[in-house]
PDB file of C-alpha atoms and ligand atoms in Angstrom:
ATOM      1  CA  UNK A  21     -32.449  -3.198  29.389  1.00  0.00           C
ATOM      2  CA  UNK A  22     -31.851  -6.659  27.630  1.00  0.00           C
ATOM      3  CA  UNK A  23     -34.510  -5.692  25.016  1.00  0.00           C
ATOM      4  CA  UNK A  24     -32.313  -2.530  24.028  1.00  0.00           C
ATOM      5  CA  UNK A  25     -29.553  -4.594  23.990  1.00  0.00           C
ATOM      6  CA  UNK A  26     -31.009  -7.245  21.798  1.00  0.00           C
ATOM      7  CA  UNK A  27     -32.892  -4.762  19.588  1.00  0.00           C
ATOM      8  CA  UNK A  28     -28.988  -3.301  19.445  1.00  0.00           C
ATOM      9  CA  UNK A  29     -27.273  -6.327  18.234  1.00  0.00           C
ATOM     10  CA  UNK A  30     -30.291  -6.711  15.285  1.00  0.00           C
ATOM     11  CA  UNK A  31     -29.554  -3.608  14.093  1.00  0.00           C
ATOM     12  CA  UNK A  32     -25.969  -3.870  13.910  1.00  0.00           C
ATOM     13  CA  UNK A  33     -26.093  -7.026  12.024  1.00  0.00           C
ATOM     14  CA  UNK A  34     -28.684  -5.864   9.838  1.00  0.00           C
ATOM     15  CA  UNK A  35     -26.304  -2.737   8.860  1.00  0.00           C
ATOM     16  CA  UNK A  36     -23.405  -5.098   8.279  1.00  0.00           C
ATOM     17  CA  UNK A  37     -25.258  -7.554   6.238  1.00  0.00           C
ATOM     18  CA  UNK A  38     -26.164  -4.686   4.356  1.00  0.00           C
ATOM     19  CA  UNK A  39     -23.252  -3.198   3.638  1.00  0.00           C
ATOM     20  CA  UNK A  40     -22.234  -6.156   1.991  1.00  0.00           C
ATOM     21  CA  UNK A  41     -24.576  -5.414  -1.150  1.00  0.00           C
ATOM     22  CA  UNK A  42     -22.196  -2.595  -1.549  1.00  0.00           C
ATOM     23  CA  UNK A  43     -20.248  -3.621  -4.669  1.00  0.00           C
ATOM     24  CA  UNK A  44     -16.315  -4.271  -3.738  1.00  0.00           C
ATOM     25  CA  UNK A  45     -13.909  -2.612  -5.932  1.00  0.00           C
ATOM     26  CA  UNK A  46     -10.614  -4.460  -7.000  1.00  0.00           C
ATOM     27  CA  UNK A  47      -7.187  -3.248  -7.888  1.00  0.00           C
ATOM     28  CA  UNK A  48      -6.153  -5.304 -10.839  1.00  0.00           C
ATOM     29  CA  UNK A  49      -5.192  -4.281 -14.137  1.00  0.00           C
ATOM     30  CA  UNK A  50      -3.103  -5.269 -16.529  1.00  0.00           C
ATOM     31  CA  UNK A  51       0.176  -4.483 -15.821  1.00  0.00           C
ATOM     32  CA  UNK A  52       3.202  -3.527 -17.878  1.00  0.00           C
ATOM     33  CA  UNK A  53       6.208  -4.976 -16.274  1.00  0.00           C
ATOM     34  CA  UNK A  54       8.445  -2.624 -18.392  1.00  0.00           C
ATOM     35  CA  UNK A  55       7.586   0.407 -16.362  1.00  0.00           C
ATOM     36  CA  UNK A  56       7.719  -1.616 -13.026  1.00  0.00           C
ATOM     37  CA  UNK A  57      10.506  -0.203 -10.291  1.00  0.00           C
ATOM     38  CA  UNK A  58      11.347  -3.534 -10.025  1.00  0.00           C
ATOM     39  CA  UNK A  59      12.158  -3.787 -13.416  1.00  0.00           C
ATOM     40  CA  UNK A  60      13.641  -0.815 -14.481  1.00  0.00           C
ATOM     41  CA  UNK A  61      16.393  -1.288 -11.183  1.00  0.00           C
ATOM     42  CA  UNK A  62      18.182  -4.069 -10.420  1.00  0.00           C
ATOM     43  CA  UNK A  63      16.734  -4.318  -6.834  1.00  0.00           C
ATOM     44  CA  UNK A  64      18.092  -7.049  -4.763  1.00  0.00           C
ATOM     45  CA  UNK A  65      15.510  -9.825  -3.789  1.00  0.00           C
ATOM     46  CA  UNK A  66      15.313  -9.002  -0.181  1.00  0.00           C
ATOM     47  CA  UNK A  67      14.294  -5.377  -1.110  1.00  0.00           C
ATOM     48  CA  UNK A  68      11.619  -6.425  -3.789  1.00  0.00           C
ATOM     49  CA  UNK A  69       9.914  -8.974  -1.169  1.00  0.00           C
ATOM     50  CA  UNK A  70       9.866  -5.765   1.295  1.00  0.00           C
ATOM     51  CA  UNK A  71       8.113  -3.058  -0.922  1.00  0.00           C
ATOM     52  CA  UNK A  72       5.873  -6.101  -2.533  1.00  0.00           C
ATOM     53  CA  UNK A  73       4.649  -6.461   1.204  1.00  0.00           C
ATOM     54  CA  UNK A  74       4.973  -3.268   2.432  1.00  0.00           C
ATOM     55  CA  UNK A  75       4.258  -0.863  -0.299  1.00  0.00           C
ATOM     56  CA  UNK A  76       2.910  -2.626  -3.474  1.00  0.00           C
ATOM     57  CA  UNK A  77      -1.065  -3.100  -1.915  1.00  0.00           C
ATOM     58  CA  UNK A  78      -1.606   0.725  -2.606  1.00  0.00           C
ATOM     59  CA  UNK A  79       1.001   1.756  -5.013  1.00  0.00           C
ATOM     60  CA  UNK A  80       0.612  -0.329  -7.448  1.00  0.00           C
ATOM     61  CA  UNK A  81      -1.622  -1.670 -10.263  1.00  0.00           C
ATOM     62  CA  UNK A  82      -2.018  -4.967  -8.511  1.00  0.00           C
ATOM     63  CA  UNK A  83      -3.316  -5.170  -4.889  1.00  0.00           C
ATOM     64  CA  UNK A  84      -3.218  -8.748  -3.226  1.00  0.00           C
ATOM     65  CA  UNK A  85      -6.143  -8.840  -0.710  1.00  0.00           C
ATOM     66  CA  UNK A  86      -6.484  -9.983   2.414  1.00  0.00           C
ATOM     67  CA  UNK A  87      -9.515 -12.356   3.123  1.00  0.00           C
ATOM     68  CA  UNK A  88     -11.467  -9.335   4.681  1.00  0.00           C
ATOM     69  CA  UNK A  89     -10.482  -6.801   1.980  1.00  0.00           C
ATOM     70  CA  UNK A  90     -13.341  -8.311   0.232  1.00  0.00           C
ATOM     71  CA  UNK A  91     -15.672  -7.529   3.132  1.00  0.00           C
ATOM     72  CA  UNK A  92     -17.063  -4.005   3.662  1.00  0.00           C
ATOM     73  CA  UNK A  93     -16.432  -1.616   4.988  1.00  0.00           C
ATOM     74  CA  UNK A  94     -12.604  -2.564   4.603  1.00  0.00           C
ATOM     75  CA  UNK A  95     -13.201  -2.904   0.937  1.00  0.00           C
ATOM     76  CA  UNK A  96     -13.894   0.845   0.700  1.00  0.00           C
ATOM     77  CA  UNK A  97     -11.370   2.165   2.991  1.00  0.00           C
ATOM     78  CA  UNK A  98      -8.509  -0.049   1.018  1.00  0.00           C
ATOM     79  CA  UNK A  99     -10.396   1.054  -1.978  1.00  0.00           C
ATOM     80  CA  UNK A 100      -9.511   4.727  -0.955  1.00  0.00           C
ATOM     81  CA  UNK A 101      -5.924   3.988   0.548  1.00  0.00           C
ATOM     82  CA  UNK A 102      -5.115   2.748  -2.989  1.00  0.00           C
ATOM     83  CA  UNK A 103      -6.934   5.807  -5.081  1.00  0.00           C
ATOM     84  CA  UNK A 104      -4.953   7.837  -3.195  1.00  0.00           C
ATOM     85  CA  UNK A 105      -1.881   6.034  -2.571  1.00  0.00           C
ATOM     86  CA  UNK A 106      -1.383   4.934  -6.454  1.00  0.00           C
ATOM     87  CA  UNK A 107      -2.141   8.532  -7.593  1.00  0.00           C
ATOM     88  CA  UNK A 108       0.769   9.715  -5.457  1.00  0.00           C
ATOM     89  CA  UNK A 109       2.902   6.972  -6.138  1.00  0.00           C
ATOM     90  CA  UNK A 110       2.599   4.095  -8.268  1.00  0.00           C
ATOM     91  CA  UNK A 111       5.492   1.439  -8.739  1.00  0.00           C
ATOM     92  CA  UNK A 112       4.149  -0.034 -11.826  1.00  0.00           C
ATOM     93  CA  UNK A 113       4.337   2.913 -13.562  1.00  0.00           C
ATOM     94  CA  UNK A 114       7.606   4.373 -12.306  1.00  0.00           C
ATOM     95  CA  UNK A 115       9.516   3.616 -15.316  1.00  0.00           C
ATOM     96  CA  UNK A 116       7.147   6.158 -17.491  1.00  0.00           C
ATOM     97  CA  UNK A 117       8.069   8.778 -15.020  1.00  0.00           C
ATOM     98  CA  UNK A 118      10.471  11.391 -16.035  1.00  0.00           C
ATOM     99  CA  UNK A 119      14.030  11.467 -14.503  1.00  0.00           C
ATOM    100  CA  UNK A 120      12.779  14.884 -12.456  1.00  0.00           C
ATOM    101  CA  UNK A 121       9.594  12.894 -11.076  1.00  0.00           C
ATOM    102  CA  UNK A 122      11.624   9.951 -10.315  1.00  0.00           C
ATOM    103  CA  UNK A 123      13.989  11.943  -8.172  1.00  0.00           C
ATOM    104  CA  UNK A 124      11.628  13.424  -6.036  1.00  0.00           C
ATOM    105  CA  UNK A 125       9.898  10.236  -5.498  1.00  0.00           C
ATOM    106  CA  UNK A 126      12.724   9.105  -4.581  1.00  0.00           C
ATOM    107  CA  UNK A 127      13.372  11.073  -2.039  1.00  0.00           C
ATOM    108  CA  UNK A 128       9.576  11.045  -0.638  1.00  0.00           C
ATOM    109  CA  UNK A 129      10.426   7.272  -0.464  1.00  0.00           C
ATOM    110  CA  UNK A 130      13.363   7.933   1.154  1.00  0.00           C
ATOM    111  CA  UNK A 131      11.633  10.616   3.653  1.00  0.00           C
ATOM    112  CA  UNK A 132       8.485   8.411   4.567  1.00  0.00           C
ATOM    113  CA  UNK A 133      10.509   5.166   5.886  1.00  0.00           C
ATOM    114  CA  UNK A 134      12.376   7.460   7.342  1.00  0.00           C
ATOM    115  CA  UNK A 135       9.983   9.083   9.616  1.00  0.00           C
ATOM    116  CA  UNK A 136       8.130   5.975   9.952  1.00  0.00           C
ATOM    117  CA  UNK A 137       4.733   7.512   7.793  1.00  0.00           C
ATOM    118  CA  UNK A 138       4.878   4.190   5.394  1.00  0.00           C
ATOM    119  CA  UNK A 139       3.424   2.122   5.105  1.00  0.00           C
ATOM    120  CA  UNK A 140       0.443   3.526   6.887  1.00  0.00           C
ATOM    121  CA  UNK A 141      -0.117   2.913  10.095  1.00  0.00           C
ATOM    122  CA  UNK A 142      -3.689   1.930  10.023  1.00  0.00           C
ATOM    123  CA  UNK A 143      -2.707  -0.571   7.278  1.00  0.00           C
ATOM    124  CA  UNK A 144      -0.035  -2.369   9.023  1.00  0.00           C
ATOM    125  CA  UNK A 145      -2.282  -2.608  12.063  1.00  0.00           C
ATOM    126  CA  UNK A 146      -3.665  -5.576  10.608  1.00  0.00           C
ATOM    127  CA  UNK A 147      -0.547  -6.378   8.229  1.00  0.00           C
ATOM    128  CA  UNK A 148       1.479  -7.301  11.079  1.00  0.00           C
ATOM    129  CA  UNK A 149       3.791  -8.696   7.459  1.00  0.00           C
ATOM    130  CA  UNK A 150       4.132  -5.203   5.990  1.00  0.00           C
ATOM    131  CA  UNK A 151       5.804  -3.480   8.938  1.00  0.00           C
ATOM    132  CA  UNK A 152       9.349  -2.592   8.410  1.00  0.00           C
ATOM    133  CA  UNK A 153      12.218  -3.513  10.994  1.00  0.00           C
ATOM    134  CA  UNK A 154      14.998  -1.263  11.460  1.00  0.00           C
ATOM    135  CA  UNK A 155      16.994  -3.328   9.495  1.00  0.00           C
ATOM    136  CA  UNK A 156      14.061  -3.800   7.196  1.00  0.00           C
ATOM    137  CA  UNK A 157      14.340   0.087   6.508  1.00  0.00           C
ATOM    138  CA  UNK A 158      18.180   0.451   7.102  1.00  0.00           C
ATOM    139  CA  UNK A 159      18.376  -1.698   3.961  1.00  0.00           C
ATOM    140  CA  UNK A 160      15.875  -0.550   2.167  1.00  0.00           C
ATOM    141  CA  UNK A 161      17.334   3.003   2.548  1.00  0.00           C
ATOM    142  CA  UNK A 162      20.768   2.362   1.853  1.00  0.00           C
ATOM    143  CA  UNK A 163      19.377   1.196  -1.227  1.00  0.00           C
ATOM    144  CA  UNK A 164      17.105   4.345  -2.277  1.00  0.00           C
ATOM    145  CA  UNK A 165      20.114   6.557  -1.621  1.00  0.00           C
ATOM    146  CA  UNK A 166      22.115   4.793  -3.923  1.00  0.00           C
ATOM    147  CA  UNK A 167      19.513   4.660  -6.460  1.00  0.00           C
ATOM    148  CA  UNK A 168      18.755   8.208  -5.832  1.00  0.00           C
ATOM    149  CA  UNK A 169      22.527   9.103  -6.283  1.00  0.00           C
ATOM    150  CA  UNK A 170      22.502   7.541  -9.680  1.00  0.00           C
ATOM    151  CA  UNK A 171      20.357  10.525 -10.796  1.00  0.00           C
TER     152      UNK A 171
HETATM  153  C1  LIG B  18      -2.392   1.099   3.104  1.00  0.00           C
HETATM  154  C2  LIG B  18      -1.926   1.729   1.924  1.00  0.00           C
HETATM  155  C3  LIG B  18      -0.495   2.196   1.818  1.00  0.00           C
HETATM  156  C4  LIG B  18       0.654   1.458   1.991  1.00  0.00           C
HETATM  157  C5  LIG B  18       0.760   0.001   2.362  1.00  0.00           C
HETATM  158  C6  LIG B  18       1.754   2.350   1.689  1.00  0.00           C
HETATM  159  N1  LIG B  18       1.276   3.574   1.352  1.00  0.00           N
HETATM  160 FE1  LIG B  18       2.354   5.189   0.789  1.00  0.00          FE
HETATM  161  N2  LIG B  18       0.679   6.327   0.635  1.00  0.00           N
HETATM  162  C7  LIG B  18      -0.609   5.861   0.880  1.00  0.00           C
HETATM  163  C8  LIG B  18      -1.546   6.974   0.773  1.00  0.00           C
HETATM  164  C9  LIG B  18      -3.048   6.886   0.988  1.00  0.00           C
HETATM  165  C10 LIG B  18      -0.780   8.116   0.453  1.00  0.00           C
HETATM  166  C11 LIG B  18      -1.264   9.547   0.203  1.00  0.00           C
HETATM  167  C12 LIG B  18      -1.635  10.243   1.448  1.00  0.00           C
HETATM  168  C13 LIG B  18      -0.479  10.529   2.351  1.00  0.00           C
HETATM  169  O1  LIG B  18       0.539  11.080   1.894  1.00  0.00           O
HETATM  170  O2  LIG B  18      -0.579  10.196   3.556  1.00  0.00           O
HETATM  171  C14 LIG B  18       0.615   7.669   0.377  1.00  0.00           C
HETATM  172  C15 LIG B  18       1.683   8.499   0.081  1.00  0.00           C
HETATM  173  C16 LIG B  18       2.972   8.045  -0.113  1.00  0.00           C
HETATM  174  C17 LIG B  18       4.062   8.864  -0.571  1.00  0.00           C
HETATM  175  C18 LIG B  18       3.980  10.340  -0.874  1.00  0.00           C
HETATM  176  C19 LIG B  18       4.096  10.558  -2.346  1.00  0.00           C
HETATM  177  C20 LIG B  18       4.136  12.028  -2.672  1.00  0.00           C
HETATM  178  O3  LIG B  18       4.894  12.333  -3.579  1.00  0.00           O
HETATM  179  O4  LIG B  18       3.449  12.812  -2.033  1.00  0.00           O
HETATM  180  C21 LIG B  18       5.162   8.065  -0.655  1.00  0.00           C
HETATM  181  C22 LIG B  18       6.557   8.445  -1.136  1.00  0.00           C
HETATM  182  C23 LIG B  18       4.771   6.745  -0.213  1.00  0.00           C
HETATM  183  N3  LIG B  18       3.438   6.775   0.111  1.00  0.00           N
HETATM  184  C24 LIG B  18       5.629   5.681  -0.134  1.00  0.00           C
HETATM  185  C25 LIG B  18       5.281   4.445   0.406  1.00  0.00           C
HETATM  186  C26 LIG B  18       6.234   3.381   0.625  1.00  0.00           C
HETATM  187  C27 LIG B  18       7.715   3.453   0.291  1.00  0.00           C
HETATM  188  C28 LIG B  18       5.528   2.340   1.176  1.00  0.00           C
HETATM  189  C29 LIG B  18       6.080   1.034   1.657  1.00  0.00           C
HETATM  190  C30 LIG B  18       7.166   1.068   2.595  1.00  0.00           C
HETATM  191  C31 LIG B  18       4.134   2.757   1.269  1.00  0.00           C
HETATM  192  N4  LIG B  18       4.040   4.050   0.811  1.00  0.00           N
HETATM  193  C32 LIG B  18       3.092   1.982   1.737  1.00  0.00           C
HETATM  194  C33 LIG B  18      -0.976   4.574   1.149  1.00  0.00           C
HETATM  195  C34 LIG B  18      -0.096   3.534   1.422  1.00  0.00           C
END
């Protein structure tokens, strides 16, 4: 019995020790602050810290890691968070949307805070930071509407 258990523990720490050869992707290019929704509106500073925390890690050009986002296999997982994520939605590129896209990413925003889908759940799990409040998302949705209004 303690063999299998040692033999066990080897072989899981051989698998994570290899995994780490596994080359980590990162999410950083260059960005053009021009396009950025946080350029192109005049969000107030409470709302820009929010979706920086909250929402800019996988929709957006620039991902700040956390220490173990360079370990795998969270590496990979974030890495596929953000493919997807940034292909849905990305807030440095919002600007080069057209009005029509803008709109109805607006309003998916809007909907996802709403119902509590963003940010994902297995993200915040560990980014106790990036969870929204109910005042967090009161504000932040009073906001969207207005923006959203403006179209
Ligand atoms: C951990 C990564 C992650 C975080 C953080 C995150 N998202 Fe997402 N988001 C995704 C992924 C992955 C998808 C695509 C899959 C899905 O819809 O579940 C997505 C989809 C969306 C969509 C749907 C876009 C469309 O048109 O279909 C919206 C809108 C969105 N996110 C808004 C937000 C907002 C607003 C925040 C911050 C409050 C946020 N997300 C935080 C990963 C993330």
């Amino acid at each position: 019995m303690k063999k299998t258990i040692k033999t066990g523990t080897i072989i899981i720490i051989i698998f994570i020790v290899g995994i780490q050869f596994i080359p980590t992707v990162s999410n950083k290019q260059p960005v053009k602050i021009s396009n950025d929704f946080i350029t192109i509106y005049d969000v107030p500073k409470g709302i820009i810290t929010q979706l920086k925390t909250s929402c800019y890690d996988c929709h957006s050009n620039n991902t700040i890691y956390p220490w173990y986002g360079k370990l795998q296999p969270m590496n990979m997982l974030m890495s596929q968070h953000i493919v997807e994520g940034k292909d849905k939605l990305n807030l440095s590129e919002f600007g080069a949307y057209s009005d029509r896209r803008k709109k109805s990413k607006l309003k998916s925003m809007i909907s996802q805070i709403k119902d509590d889908e963003m940010p994902l759940s297995s993200y915040t799990l560990l980014h106790w930071d990036a969870s929204l409040t109910e005042k967090d998302k009161k504000d932040i949705l009073i906001y969207l509407d207005k923006l959203l209004s403006s179209y």
